[in-house]
Coordinates of C-alpha atoms and ligand atoms in Angstrom, one line a residue:
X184 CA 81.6 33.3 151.3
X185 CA 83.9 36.5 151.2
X186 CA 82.6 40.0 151.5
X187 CA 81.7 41.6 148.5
X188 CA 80.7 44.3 146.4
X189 CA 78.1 44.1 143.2
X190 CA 77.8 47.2 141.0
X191 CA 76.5 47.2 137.7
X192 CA 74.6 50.1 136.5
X193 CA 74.7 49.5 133.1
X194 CA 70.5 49.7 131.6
X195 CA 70.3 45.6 129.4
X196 CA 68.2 46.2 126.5
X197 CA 67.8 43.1 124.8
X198 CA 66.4 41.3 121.8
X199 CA 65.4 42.1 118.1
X200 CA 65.7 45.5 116.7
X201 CA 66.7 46.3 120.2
X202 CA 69.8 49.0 118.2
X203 CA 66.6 51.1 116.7
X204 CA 66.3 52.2 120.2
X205 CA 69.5 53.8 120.1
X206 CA 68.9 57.6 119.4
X207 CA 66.1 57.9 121.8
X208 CA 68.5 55.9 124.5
X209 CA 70.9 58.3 123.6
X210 CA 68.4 61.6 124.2
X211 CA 68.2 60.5 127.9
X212 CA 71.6 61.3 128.4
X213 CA 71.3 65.2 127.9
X214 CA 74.4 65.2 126.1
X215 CA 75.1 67.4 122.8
X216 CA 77.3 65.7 120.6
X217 CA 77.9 62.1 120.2
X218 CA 81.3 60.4 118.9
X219 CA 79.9 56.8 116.8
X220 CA 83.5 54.3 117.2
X221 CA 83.4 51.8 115.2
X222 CA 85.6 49.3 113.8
X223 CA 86.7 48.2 110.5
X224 CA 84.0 47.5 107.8
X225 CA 81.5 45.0 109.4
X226 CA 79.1 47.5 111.1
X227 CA 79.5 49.3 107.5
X228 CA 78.7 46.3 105.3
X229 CA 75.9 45.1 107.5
X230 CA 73.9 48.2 107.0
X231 CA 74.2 48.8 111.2
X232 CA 76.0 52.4 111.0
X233 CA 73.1 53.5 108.4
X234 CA 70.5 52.5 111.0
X235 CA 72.5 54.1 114.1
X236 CA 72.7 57.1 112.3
X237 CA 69.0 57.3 111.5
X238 CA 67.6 56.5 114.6
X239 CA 70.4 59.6 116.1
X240 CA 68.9 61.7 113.1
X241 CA 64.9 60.9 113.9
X242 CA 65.7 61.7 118.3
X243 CA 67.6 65.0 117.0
X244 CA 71.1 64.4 117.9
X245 CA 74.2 66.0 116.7
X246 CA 77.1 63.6 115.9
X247 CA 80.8 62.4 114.6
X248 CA 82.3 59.6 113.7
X249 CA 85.6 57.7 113.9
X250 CA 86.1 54.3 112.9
X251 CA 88.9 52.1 112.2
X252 CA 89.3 50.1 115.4
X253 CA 91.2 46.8 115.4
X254 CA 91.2 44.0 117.1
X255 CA 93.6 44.4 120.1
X256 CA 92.9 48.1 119.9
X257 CA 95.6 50.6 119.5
X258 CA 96.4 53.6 121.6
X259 CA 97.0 55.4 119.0
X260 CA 93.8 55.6 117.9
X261 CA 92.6 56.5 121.3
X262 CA 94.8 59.3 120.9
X263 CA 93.2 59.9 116.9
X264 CA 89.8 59.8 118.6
X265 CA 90.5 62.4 121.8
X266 CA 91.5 65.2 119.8
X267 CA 88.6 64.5 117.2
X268 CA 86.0 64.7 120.4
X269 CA 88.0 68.3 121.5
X270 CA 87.9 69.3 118.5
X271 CA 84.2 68.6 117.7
X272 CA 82.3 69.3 121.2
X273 CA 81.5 65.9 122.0
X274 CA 79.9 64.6 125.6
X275 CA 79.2 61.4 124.5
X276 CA 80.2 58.3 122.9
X277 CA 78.6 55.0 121.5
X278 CA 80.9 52.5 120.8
X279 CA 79.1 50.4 117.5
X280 CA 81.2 46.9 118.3
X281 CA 82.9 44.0 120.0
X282 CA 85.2 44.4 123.0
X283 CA 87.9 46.4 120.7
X284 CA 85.9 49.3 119.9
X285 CA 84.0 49.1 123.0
X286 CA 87.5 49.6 125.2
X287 CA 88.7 52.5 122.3
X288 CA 85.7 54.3 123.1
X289 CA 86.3 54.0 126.9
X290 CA 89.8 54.8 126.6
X291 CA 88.9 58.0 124.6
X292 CA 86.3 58.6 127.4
X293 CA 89.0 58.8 130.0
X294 CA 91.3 60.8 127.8
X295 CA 88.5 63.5 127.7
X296 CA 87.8 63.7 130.9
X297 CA 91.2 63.9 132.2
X298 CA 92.6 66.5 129.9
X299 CA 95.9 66.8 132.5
X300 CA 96.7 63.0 132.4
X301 CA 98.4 61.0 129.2
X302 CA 95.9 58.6 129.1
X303 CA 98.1 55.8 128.9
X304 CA 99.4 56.5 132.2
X305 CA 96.2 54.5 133.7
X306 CA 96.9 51.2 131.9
X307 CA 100.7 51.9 132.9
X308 CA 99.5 51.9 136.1
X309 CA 100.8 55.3 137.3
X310 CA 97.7 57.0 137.9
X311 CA 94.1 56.9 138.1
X312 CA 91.4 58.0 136.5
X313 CA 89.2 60.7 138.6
X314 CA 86.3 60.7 135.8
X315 CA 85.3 59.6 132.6
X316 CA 82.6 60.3 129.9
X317 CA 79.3 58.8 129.3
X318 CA 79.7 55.5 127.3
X319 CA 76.9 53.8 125.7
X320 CA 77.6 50.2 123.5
X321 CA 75.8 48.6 120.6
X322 CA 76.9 45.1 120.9
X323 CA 78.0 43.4 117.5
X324 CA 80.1 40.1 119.0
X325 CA 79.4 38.1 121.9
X326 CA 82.8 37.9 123.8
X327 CA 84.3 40.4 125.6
X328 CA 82.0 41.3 128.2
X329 CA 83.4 45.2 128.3
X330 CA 79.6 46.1 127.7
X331 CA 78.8 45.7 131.0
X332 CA 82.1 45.0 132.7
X333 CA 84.2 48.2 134.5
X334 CA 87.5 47.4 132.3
X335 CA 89.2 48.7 128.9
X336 CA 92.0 46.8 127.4
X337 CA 94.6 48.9 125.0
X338 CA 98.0 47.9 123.3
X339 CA 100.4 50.3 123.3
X340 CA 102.3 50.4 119.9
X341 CA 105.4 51.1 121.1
X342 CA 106.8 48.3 122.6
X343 CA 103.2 46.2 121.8
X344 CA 102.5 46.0 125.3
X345 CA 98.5 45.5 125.9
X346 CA 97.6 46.5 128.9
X347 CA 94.0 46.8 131.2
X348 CA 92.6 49.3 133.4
X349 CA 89.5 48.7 135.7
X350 CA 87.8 51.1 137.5
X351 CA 83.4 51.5 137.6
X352 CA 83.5 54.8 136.2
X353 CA 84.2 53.5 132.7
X354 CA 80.6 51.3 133.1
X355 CA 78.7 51.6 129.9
X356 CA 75.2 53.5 130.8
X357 CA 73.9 51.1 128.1
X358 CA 74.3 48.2 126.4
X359 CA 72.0 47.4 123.7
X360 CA 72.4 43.5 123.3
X361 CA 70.6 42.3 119.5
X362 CA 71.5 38.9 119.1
X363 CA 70.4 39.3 115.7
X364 CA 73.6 41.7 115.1
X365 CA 76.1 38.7 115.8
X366 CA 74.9 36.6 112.6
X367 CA 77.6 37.9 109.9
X368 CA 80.4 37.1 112.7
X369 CA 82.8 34.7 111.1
X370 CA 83.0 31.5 112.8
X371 CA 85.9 31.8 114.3
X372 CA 85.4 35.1 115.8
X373 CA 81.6 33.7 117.5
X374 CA 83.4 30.5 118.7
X375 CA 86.8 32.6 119.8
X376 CA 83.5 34.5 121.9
X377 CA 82.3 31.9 123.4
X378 CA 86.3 30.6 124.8
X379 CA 86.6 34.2 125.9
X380 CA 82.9 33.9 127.8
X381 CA 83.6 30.8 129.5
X382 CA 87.1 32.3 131.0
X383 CA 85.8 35.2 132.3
X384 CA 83.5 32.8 134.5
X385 CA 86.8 30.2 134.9
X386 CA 88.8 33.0 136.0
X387 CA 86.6 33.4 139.0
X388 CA 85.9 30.1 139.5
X389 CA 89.2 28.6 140.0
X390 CA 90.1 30.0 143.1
X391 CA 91.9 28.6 145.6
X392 CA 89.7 29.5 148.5
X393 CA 86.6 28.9 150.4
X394 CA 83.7 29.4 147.9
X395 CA 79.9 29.1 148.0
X396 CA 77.3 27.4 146.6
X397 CA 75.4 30.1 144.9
X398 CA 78.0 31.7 142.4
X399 CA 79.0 27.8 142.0
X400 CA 75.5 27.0 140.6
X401 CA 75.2 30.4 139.0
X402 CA 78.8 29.8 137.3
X403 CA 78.0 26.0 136.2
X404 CA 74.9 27.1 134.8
X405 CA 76.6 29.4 132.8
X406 CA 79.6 27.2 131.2
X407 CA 77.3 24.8 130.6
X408 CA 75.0 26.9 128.5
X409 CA 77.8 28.3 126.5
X410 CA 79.6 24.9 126.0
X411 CA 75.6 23.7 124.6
X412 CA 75.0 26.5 122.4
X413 CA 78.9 27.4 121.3
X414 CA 78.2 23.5 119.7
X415 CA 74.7 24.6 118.0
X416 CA 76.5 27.8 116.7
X417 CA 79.0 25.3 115.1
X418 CA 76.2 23.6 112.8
X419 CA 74.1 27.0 112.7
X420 CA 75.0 29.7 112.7
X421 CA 71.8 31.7 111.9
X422 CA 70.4 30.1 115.3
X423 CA 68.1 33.2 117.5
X424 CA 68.4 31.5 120.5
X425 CA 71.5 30.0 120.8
X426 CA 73.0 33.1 119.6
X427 CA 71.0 35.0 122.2
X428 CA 72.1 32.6 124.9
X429 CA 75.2 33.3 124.6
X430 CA 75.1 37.0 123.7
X431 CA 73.2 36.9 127.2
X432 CA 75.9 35.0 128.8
X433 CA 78.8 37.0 127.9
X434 CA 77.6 40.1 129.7
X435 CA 76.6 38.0 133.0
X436 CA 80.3 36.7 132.5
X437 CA 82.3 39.6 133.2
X438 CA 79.4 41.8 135.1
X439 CA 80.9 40.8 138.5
X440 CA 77.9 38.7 139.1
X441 CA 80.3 35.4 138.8
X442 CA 82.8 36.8 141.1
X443 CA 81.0 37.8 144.0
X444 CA 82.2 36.1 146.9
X445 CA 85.4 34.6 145.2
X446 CA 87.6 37.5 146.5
X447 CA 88.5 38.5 143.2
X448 CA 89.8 35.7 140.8
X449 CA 92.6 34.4 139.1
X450 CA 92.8 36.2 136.2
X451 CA 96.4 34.6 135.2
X452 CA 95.5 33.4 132.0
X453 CA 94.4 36.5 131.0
X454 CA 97.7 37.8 132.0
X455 CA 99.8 35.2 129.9
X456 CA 97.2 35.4 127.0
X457 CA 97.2 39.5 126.8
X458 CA 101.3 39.1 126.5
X459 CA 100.6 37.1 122.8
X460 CA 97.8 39.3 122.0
X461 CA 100.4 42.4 122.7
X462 CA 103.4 40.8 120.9
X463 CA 101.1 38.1 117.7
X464 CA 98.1 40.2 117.4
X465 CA 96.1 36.9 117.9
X466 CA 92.4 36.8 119.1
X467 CA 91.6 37.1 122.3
X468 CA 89.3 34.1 122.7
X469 CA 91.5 32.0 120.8
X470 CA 94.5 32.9 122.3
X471 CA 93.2 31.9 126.3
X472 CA 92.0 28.9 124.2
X473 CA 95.7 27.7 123.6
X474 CA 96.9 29.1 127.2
X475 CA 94.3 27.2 129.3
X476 CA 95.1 23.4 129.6
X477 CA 98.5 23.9 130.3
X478 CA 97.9 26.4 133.0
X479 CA 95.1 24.1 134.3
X480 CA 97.5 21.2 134.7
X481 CA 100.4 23.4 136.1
X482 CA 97.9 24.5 139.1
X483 CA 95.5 22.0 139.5
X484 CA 97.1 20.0 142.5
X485 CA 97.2 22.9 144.4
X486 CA 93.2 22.0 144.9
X487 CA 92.2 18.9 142.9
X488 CA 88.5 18.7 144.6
X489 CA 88.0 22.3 142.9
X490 CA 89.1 20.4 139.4
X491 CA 87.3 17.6 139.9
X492 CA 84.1 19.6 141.2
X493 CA 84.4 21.6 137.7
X494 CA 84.8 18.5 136.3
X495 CA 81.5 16.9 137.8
X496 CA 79.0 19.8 137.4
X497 CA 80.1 21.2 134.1
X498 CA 81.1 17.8 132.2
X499 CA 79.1 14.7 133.9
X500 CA 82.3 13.7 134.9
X501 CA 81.6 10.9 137.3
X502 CA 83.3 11.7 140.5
X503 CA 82.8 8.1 142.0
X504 CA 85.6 5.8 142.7
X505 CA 88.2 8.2 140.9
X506 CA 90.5 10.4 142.8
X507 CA 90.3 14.2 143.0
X508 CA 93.5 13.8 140.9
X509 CA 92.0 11.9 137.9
X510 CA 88.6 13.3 137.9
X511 CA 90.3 17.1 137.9
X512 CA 92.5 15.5 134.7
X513 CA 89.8 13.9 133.2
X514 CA 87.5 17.8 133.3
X515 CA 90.6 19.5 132.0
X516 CA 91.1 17.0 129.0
X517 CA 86.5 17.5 128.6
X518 CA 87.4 21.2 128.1
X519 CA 90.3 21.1 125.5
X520 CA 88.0 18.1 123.9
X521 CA 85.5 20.8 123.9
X522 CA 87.4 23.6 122.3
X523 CA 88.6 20.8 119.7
X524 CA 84.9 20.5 118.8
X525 CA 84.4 24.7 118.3
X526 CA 88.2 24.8 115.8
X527 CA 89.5 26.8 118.9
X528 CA 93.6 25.5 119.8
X529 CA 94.5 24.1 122.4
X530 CA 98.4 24.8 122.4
X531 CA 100.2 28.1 120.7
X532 CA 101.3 25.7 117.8
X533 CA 97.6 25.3 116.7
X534 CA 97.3 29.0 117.4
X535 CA 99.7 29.8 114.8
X536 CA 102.7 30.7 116.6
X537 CA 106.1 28.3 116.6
X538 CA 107.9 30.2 119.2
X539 CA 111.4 30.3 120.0
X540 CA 113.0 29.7 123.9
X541 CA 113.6 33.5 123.4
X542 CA 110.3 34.8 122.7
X543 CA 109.0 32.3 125.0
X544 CA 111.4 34.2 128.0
X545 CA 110.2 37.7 126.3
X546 CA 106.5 36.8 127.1
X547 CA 107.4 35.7 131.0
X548 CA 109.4 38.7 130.8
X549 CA 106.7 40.9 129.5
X550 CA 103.7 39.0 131.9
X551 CA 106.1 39.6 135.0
X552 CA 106.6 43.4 134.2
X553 CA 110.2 42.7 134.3
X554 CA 110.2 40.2 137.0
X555 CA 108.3 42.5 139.2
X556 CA 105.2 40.7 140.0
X557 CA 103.4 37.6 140.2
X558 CA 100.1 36.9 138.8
X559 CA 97.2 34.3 139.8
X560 CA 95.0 33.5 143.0
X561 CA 94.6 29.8 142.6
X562 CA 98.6 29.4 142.3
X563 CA 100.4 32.3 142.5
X564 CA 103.2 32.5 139.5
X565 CA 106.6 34.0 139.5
X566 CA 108.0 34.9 136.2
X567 CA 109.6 31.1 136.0
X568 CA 105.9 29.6 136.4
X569 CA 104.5 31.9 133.7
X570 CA 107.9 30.9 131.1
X571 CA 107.2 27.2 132.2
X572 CA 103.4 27.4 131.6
X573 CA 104.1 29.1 128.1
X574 CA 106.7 26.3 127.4
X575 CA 104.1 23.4 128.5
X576 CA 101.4 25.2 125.5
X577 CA 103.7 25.3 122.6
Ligands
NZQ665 O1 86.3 45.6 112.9 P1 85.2 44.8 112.4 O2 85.1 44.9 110.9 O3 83.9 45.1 113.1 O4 85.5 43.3 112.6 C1 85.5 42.7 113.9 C2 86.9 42.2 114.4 O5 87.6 41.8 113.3 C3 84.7 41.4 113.9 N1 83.3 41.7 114.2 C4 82.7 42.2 115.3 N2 81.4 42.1 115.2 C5 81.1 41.6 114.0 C6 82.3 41.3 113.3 N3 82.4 40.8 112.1 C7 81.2 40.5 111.5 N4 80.0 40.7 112.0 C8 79.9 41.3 113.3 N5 78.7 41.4 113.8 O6 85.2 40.6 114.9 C9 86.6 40.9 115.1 C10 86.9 40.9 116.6 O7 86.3 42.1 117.2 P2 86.7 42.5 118.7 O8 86.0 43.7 119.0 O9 88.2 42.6 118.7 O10 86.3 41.2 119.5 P3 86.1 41.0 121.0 O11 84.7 41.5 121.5 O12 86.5 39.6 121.3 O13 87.1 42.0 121.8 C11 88.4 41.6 122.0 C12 89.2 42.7 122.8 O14 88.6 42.9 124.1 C13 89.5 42.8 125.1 C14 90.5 41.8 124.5 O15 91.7 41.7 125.1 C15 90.6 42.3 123.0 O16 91.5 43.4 123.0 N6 88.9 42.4 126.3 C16 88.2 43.4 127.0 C17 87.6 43.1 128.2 C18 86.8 44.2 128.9 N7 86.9 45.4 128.4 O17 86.1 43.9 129.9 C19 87.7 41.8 128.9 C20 88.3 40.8 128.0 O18 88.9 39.8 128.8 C21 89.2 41.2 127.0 O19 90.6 41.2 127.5
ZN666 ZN1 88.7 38.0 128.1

């Protein structure tokens, strides 16, 4: 096992009606004005914003509001929301969303706290962030993971890029997880979760070095829960604790606690995916969905036994008899049969995108800022791998 660190600070308040708590959550923050980000008209039409804004009105706090996030969040907004926050006084935000609005309101957070910084410096990568303001999340999609994960995803309008920074100080101070919030999701946007959940565990999982047998079990456990209840949320949708499961799941996914001892993961499918969310707008979920089996069978031989283990303790895949080889092949075909089963693709055609040998080189081109860097831990990819492994999905 690797040394490692585990820091997750963010307070879990789960279950039903868990989002009433949210002024009086709020109140023990000492702060004076709250920014409520939300993002286009679900929170709205489910009646959610009415009840945030009660339970801020009954615990006595002062607020603003900004909505309008999309999916694949847009700097600009960020920007939008910064100046509001100056403008108004506000210490605090609560981010009333998925992933998107969650990573807006960090973003925002940064920007406020580092007034001397253009904000989109940090997910250039040419500076860091030396604080950031209090963020608290109401959860409304099961996915992401930024509730209780130290990262904030933003694309950048001009030149779409979409682009990550990670750092603790961004950790929400809570997360207020009500399954019950999830039901109005649209199918594809609960199943598109569910791919997104299970990656951020595969990310950590597939890598090509000594593991251990805890985060194994604790990683198993988890894909095989999701892969269970992403099926029951198929026929029923209205399901408490299959959505709860995996609402649960999703933050456990991207807390760290999968990753500890892995020395960091692979993370390269999040890489080529973010590239298509940047450039085709497409959902996140969806989009690793269509990335992973060809990535999987471009890198497995580098370690077949950790295929074939995958293989065996998340799919029942006998190992007996077989070879590492086949039984690796045979748990990568069990996954994209899997994502079959939930409508998620399994190739960029079935996402939606027919791409030319152009585009194709744009994406590598994009993924390898310019041919600068290499992504991945199980197989470390050059720009050549990542056009070849976006080649293999179309
Ligand atoms: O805008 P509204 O109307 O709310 O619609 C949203 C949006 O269209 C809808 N939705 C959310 N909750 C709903 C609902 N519709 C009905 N009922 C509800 N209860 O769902 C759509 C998707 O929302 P979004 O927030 O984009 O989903 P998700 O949580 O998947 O977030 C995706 C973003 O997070 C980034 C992704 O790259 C992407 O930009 N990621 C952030 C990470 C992090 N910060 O740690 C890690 C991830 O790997 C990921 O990269
Ligand atoms: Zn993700």
């Amino acid at each position: 096992m690797r040394n490692f660190e585990f820091y997750t600070p963010t307070k879990v308040i789960f279950g039903k009606d868990t989002h009433l708590q949210a002024g009086e959550l709020v109140k023990e923050q000492h702060c004076k004005k709250v920014l409520v980000h939300y993002g286009g008209q679900s929170a709205r039409k489910s009646g959610l914003l009415d009840e945030v804004f009660h339970s801020l009105d009954e615990a006595g706090i002062a607020y603003t509001e900004l909505g309008g996030v999309v999916p694949n969040p847009r700097l600009s907004k960020v920007y939008e929301g910064i100046e509001l926050c100056k403008k108004e006084g506000v210490d605090f935000i609560l981010a009333v969303g998925g992933g998107s609005v969650i990573d807006s309101g960090k973003a925002i957070a940064y920007g406020l706290a580092n007034p001397d910084i253009d904000v989109w410096d940090l997910y250039a990568k040419k500076t860091t962030a030396k604080a950031c303001l209090p963020v608290g999340a109401i959860l409304t999609i099961a996915a992401a993971g930024s509730e209780m994960s130290n990262s904030s995803v933003i694309t950048n309008e001009k030149g779409w890029l979409k682009r990550g920074y990670n750092d603790d100080l961004c950790r929400c101070k809570f997360a207020i997880l009500n399954p019950r919030l999830t039901y109005t999701l649209p199918q594809y946007q609960t199943e598109s979760g569910c791919v997104d959940i299970l990656m951020h565990t595969m990310e950590r999982y597939f890598v090509n070095v000594e593991t251990m047998e805890m985060t194994d079990s604790i990683s198993e456990s988890l894909m095989q829960t999701v892969i269970y209840n992403a099926r029951i949320l198929m026929r029923e949708p209205g399901n408490y604790n299959a959505r709860a499961e995996v609402m649960w799941a999703g933050s456990l996914s991207h807390n760290g606690l999968t990753g500890c001892g892995t020395g960091g993961g692979d993370w390269a499918c999040h890489q080529l995916e973010h590239e298509l969310g940047g450039m085709f707008d497409v959902a996140h979920g969806a989009g690793l969905a269509a990335i992973w089996g060809s990535w999987a069978r471009y890198v497995y031989q580098e370690n077949p036994d950790r295929f074939a283990q995958f293989a065996t303790n998340v799919f029942d895949i006998p190992y007996d008899g077989l070879s590492p080889e086949t039984t690796a092949l045979r748990g990568i075909e069990a996954m994209e049969e899997f994502y079959r089963s939930i409508q998620m693709p399994t190739n960029l055609r079935e996402l939606g995108l027919e791409l030319t040998d152009e585009q194709i080189h744009q994406l590598a081109f994009k993924c390898s800022f310019e041919d600068t860097r290499t992504i991945g831990m199980f197989k470390q990819l050059n720009m050549k791998d990542m056009e070849k492994i976006y080649a293999m999905a179309r």
